[in-house]
mmCIF file of C-alpha atoms (C1' of nucleotides) in Angstrom:
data_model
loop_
_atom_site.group_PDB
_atom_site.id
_atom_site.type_symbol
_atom_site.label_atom_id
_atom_site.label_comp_id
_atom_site.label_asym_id
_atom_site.label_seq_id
_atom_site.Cartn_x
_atom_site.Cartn_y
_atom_site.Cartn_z
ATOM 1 C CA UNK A 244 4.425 -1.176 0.141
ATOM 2 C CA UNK A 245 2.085 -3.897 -0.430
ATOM 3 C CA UNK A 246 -0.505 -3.024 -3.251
ATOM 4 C CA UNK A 247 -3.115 -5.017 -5.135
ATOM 5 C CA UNK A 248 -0.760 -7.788 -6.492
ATOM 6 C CA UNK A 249 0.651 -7.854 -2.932
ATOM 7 C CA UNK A 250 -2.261 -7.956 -1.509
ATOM 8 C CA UNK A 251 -3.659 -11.075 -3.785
ATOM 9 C CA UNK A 252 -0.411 -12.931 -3.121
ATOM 10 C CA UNK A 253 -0.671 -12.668 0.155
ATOM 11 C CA UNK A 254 -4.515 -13.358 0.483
ATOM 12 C CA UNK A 255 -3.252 -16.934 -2.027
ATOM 13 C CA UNK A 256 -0.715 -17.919 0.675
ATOM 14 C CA UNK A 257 -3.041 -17.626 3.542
ATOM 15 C CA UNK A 258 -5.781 -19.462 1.489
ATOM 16 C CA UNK A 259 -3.673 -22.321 0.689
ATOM 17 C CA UNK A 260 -1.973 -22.454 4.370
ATOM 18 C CA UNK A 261 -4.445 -21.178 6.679
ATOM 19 C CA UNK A 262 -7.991 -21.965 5.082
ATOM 20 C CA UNK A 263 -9.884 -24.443 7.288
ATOM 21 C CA UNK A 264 -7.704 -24.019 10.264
ATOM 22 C CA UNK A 265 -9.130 -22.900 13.583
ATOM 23 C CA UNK A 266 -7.689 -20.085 15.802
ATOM 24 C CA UNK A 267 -6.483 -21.889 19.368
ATOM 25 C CA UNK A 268 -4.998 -19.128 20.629
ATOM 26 C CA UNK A 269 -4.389 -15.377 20.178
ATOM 27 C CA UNK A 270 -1.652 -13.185 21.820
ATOM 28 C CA UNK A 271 -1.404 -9.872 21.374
ATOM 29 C CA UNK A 272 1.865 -7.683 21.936
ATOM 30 C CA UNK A 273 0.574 -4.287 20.704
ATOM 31 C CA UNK A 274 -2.790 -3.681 21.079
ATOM 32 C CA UNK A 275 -3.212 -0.610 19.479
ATOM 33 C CA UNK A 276 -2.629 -2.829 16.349
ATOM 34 C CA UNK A 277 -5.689 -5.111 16.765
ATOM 35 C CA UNK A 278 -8.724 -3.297 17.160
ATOM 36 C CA UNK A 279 -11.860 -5.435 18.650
ATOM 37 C CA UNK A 280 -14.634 -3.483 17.085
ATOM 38 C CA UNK A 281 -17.425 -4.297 19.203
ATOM 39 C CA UNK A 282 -16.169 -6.575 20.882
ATOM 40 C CA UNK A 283 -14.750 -6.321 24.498
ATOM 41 C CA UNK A 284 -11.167 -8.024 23.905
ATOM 42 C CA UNK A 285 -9.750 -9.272 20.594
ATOM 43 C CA UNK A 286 -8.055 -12.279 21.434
ATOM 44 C CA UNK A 287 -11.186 -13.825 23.528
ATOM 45 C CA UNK A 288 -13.575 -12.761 19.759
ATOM 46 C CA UNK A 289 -11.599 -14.780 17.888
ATOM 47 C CA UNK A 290 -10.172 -17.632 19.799
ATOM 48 C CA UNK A 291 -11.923 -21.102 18.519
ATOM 49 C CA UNK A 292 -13.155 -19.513 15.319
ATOM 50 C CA UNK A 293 -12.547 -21.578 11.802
ATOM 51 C CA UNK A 294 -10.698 -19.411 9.157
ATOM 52 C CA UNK A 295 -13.000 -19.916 6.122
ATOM 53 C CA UNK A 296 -11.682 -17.965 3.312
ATOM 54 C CA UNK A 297 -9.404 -14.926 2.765
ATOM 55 C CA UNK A 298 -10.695 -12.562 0.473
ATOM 56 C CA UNK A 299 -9.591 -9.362 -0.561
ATOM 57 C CA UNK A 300 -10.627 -5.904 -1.387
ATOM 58 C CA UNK A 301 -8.522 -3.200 -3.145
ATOM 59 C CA UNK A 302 -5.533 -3.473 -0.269
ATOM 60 C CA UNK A 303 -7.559 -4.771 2.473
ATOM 61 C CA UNK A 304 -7.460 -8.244 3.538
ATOM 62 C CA UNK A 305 -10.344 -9.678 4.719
ATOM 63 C CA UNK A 306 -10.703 -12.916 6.641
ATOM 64 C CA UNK A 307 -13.858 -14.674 6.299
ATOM 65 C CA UNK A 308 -14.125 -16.112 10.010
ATOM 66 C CA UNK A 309 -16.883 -18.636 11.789
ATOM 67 C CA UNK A 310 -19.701 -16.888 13.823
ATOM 68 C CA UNK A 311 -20.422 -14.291 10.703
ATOM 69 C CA UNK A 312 -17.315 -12.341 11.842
ATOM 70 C CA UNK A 313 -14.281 -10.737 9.529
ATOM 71 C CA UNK A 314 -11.198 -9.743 10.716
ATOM 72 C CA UNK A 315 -10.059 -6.881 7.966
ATOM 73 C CA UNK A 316 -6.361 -6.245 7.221
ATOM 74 C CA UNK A 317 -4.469 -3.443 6.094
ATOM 75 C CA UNK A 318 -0.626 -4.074 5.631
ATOM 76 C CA UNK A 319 0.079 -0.358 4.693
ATOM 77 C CA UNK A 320 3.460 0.176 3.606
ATOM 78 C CA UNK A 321 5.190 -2.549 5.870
ATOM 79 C CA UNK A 322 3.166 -4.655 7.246
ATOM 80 C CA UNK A 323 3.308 -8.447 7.014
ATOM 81 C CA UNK A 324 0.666 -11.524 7.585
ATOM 82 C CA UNK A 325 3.166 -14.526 7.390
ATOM 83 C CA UNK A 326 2.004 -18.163 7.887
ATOM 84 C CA UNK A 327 5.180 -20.073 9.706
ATOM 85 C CA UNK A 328 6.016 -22.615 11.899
ATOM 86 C CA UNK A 329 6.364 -22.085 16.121
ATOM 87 C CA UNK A 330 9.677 -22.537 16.633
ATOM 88 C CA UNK A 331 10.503 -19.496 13.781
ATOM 89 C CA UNK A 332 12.353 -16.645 15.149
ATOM 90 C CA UNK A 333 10.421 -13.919 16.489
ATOM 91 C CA UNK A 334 10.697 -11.293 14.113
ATOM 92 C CA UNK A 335 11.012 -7.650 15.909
ATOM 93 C CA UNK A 336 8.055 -5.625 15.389
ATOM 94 C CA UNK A 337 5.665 -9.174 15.834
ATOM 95 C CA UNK A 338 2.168 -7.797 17.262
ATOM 96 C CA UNK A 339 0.011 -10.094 16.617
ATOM 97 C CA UNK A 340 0.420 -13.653 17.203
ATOM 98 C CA UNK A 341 -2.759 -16.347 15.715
ATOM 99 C CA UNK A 342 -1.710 -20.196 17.064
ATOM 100 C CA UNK A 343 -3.344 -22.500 14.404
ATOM 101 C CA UNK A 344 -5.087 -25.925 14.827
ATOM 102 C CA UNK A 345 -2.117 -27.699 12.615
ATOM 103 C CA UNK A 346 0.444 -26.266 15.046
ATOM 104 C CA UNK A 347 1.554 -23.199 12.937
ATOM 105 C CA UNK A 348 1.053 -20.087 13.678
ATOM 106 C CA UNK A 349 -0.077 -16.365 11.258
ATOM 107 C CA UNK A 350 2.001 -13.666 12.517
ATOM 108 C CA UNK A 351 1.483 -10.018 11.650
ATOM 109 C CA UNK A 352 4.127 -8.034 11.954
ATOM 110 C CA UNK A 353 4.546 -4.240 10.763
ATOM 111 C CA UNK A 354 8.058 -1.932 11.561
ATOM 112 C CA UNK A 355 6.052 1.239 11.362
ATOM 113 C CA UNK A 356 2.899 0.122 12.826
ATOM 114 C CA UNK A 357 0.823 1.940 10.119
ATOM 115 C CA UNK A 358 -0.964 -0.841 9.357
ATOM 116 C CA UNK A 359 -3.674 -2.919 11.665
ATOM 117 C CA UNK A 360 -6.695 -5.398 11.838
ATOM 118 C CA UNK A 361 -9.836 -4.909 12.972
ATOM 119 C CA UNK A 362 -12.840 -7.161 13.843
ATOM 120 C CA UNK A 363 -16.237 -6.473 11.678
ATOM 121 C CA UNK A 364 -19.635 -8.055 12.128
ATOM 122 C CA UNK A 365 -20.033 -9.215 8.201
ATOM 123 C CA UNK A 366 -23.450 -7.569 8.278
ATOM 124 C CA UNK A 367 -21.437 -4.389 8.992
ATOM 125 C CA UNK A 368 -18.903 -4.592 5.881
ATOM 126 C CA UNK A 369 -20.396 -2.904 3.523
ATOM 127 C CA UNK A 370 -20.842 0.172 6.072
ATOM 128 C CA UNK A 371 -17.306 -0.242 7.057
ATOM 129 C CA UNK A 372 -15.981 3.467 7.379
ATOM 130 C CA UNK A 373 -12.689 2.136 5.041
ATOM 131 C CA UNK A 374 -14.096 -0.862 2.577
ATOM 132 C CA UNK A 375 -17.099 1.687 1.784
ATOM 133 C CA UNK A 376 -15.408 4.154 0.121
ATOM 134 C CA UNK A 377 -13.616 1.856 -2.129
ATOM 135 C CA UNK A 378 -13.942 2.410 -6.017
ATOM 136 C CA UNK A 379 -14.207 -0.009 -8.429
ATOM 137 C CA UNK A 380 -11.445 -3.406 -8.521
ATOM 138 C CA UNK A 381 -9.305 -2.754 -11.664
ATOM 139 C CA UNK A 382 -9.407 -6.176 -12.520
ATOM 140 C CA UNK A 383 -12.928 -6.701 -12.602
ATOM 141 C CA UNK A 384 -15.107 -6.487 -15.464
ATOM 142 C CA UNK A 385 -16.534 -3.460 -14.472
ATOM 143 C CA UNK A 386 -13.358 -1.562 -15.137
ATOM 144 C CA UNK A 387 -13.285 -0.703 -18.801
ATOM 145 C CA UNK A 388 -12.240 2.307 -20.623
ATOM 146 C CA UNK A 389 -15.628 4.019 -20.956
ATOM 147 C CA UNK A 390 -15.003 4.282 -16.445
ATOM 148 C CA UNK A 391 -11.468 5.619 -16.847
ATOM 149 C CA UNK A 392 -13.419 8.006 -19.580
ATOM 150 C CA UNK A 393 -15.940 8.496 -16.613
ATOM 151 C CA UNK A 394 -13.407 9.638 -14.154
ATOM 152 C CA UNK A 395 -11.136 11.265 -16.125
ATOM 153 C CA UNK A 396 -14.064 13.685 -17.774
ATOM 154 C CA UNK A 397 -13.669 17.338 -16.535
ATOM 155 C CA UNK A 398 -11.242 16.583 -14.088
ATOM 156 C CA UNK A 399 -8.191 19.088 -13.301
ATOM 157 C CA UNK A 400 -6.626 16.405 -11.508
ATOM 158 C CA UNK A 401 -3.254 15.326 -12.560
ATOM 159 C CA UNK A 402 -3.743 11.879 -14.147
ATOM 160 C CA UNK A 403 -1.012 10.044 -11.752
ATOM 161 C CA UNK A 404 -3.455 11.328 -8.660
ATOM 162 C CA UNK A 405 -6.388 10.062 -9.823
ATOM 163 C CA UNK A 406 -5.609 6.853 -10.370
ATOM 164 C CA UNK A 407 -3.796 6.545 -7.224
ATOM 165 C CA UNK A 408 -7.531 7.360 -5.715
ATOM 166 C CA UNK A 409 -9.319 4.493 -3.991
ATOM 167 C CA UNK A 410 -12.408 5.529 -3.818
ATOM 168 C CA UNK A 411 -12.225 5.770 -7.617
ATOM 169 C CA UNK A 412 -9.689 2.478 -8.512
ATOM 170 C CA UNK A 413 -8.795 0.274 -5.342
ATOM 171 C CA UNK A 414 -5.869 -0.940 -5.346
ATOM 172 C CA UNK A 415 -3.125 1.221 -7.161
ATOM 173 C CA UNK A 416 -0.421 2.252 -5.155
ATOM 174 C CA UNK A 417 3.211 4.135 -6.452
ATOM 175 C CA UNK A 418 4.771 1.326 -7.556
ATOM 176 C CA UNK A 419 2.110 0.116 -10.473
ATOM 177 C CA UNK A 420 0.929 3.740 -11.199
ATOM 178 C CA UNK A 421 4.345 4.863 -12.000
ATOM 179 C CA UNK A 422 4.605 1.854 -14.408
ATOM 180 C CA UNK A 423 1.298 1.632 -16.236
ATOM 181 C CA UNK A 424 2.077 5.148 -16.983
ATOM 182 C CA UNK A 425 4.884 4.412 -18.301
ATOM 183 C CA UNK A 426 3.269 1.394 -20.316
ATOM 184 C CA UNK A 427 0.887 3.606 -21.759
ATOM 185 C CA UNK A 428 3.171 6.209 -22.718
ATOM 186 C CA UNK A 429 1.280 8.964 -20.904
ATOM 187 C CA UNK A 430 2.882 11.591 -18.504
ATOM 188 C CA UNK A 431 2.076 10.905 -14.794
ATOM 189 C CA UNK A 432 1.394 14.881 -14.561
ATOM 190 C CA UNK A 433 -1.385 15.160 -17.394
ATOM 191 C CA UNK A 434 -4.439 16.988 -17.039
ATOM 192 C CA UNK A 435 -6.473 14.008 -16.803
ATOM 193 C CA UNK A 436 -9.615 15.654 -18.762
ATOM 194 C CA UNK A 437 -6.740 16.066 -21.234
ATOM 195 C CA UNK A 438 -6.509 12.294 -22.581
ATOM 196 C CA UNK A 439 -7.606 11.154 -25.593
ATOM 197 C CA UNK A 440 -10.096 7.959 -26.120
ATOM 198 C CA UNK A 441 -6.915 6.143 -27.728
ATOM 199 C CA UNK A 442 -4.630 7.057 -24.557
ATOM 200 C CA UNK A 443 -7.517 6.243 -21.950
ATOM 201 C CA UNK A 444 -7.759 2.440 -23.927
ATOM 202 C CA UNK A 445 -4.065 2.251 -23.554
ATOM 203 C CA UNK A 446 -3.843 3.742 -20.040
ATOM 204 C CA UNK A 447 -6.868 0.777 -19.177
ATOM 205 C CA UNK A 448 -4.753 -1.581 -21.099
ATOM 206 C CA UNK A 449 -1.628 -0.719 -19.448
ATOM 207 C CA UNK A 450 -3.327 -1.009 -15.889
ATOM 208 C CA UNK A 451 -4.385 -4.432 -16.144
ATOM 209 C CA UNK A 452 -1.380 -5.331 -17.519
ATOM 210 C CA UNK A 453 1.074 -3.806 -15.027
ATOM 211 C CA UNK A 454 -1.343 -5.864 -11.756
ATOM 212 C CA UNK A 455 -1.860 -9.164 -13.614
ATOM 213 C CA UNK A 456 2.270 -9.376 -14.539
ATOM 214 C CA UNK A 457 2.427 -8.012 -10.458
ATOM 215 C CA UNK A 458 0.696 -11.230 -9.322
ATOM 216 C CA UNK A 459 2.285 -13.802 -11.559
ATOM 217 C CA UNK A 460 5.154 -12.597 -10.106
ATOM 218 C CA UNK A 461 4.141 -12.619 -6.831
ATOM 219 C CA UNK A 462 4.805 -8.805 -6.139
ATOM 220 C CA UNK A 463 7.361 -6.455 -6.026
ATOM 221 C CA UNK A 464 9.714 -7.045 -2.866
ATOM 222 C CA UNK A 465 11.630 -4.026 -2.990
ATOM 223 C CA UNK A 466 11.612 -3.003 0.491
ATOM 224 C CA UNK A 467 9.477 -5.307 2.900
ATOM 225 C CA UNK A 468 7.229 -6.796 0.869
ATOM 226 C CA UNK A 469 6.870 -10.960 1.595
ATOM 227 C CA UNK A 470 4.174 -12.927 0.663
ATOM 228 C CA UNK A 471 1.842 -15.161 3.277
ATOM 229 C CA UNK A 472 4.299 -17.746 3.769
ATOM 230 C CA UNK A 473 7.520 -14.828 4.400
ATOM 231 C CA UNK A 474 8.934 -15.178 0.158
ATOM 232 C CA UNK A 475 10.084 -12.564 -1.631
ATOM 233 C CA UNK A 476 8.200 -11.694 -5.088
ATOM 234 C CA UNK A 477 9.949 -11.405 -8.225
ATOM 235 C CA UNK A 478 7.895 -8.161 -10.028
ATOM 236 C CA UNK A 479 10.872 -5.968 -8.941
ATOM 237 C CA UNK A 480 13.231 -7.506 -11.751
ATOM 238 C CA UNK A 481 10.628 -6.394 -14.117
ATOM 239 C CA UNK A 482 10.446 -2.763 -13.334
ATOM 240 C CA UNK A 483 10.845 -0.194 -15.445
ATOM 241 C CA UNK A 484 10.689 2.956 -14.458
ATOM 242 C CA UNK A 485 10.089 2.688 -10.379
ATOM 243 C CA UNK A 486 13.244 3.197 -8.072
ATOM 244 C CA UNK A 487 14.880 3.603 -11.773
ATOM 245 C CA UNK A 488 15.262 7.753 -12.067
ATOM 246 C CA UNK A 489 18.387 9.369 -13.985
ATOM 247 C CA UNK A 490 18.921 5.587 -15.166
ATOM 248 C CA UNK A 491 17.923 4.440 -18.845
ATOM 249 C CA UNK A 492 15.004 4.198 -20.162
ATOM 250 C CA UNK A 493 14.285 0.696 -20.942
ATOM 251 C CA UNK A 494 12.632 1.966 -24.353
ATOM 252 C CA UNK A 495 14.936 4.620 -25.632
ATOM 253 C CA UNK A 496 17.829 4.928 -23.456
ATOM 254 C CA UNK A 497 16.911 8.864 -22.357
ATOM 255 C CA UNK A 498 18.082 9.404 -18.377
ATOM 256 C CA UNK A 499 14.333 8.652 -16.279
ATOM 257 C CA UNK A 500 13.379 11.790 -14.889
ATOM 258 C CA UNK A 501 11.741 12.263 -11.325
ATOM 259 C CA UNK A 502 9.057 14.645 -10.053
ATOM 260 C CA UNK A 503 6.607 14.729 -6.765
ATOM 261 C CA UNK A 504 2.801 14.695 -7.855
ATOM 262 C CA UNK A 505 0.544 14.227 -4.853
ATOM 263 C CA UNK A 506 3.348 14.033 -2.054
ATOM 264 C CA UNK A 507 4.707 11.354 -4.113
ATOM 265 C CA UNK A 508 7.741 10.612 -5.948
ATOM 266 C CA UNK A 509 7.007 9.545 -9.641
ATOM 267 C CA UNK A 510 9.739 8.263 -11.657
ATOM 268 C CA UNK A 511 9.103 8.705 -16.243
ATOM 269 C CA UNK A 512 11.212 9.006 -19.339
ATOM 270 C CA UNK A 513 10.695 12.385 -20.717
ATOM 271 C CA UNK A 514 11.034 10.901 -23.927
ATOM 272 C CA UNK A 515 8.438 7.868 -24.157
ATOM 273 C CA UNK A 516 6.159 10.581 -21.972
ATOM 274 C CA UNK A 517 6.586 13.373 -22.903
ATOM 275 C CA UNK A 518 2.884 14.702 -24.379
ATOM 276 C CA UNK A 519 2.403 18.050 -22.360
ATOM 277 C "C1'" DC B 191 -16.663 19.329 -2.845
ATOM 278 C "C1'" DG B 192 -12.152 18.523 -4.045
ATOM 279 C "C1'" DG B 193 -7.421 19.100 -3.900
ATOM 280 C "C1'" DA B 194 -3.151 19.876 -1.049
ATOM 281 C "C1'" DC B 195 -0.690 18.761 2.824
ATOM 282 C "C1'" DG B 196 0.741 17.197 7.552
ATOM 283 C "C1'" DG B 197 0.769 13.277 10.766
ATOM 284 C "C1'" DC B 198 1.388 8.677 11.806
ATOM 285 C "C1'" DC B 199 6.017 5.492 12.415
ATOM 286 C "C1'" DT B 200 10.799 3.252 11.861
ATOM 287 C "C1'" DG B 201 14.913 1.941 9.387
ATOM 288 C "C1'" DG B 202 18.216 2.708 5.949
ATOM 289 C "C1'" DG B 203 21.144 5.516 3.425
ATOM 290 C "C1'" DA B 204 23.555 9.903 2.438
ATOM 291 C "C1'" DG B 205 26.365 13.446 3.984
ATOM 292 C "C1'" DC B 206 29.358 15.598 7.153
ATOM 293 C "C1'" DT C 46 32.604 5.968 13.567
ATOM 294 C "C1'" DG C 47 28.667 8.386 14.804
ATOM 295 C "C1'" DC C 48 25.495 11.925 14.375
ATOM 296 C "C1'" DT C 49 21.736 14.299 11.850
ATOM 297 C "C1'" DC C 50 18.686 14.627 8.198
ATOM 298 C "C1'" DC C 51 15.858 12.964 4.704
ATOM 299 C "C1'" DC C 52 13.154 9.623 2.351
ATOM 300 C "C1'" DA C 53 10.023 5.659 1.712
ATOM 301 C "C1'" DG C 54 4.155 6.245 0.888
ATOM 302 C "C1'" DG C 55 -1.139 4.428 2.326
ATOM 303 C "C1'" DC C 56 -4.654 6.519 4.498
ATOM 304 C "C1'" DC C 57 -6.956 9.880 7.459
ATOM 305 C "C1'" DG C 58 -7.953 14.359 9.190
ATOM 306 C "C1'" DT C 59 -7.693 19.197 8.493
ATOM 307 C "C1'" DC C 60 -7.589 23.282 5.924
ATOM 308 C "C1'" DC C 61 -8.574 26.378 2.215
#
DNA sequence: CGGACGGCCTGGGAGC
DNA sequence: TGCTCCCAGGCCGTCC
């Protein structure tokens, strides 16, 4: 379940393996997986083009490409973009397959096949049905508190929901929801309109916090999660509450209790949480 | 409009 | 051992 400090990790790996490389070949196994836009055939868009930079947006990947072309990633829950060398195993579940000018090759490779690439005209990216909708990057400067005080005002919403929202932050996902809640001392199932100026500073606070510790430890590899050149992150040995309910809380010892918000399973100490 | 929920997929683990 | 069932959760479409 690759979310924004997966996401960054992998978009580092691929800059510091892939950047500058050209595409010789493409082959791909499931085609259903890489969409051609407007182009007639995927492979034949992108053979010959120069990978110039990898970029990223909330959880999409974005590969800045020769010819004013993108190729936009989304690794969904298990998807993987691995830089590796030819004679690697073929993982199962390999569907597309980029040969590189150094004799490497990227592989993508998702079990579920939730996730997917997609060729976009650059010109077309900020129109792009997905990248569009996308709220603001929580570790930009335009995320403060005042904007958590802006999306939070009047809302009904329970707080854990809101912030999973993309359109509204991109790039929080279960994982780093669960445990900047947690951080902040605030109840995933709040009212959101409910929070106080002091917990929306800590909430904000606890937000950053939670993504920038995500990426200095290259993410959270509790399921499938590898970064662009196929290692595990270390984030998961730092988790508190995720994956953690009717264990200790790290805090005060009180069992972690687990409820569903959203469709989703969200893991809290009752204690350190409790307020309403 | 916004919130809730099912569908998309497969593998791993629990339970019988 | 082997079968069935459930769960993991990001995003989209549908429904109310």
């Amino acid at each position: 379940m690759p979310e924004l400090p997966e996401v960054e990790t992998v978009r580092q790996s691929l800059e510091s393996k892939a950047r500058g490389l050209t595409i010789v070949e493409v082959k791909v196994l499931t085609p259903q997986v890489a969409r051609a836009g407007v182009f007639e055939d995927f492979a034949s868009a992108l053979q010959g083009l120069k990978f110039l930079d990898f970029e990223r947006r909330g959880k999409y990947l974005i590969a800045v490409l020769e010819k004013g072309l993108r190729l936009v990633v989304h690794l969904r829950m298990t998807g993987r973009w691995v830089y590796c060398a030819p004679e690697a195993p073929l993982a199962k579940h390999t569907h597309v397959i980029f040969k590189l000018s150094d004799g490497n090759e990227l592989r993508f490779t998702d079990v579920r096949r939730f996730g997917g690439m997609e060729i976009v005209l650059a010109e077309d990216l900020d129109t792009h049905s997905a990248l569009a909708k996308l709220g603001v990057e929580p570790l930009s400067e335009s995320f403060t508190p005042e904007y958590l005080g802006e999306l939070t005002r009047n809302k009904k919403a329970k707080i854990k929901s809101l912030i999973l929202d993309q359109s509204r932050l991109a790039g929080m996902g279960n994982i780093y929801a669960d445990e900047a809640l947690f951080l902040a001392g605030i109840h995933p199932g709040r009212e959101a309109a409910t929070l106080s100026e002091e917990e929306l500073r800590r909430l904000h606070t606890a937000i950053r916090q939670v993504l920038a510790e995500g990426i200095a430890n290259r993410g959270t590899s509790f399921r499938d999660y590898v970064d662009g050149e196929g290692q595990q992150g270390q984030n998961q040995l730092s988790l508190k509450v995720y994956g953690r309910s009717n264990q200790g809380c790290v805090t005060c010892g009180t069992a972690l209790g687990k409820l569903r918000i959203g469709g989703r399973t969200s893991v809290y100490c009752p204690n350190c949480q409790g307020g309403r």
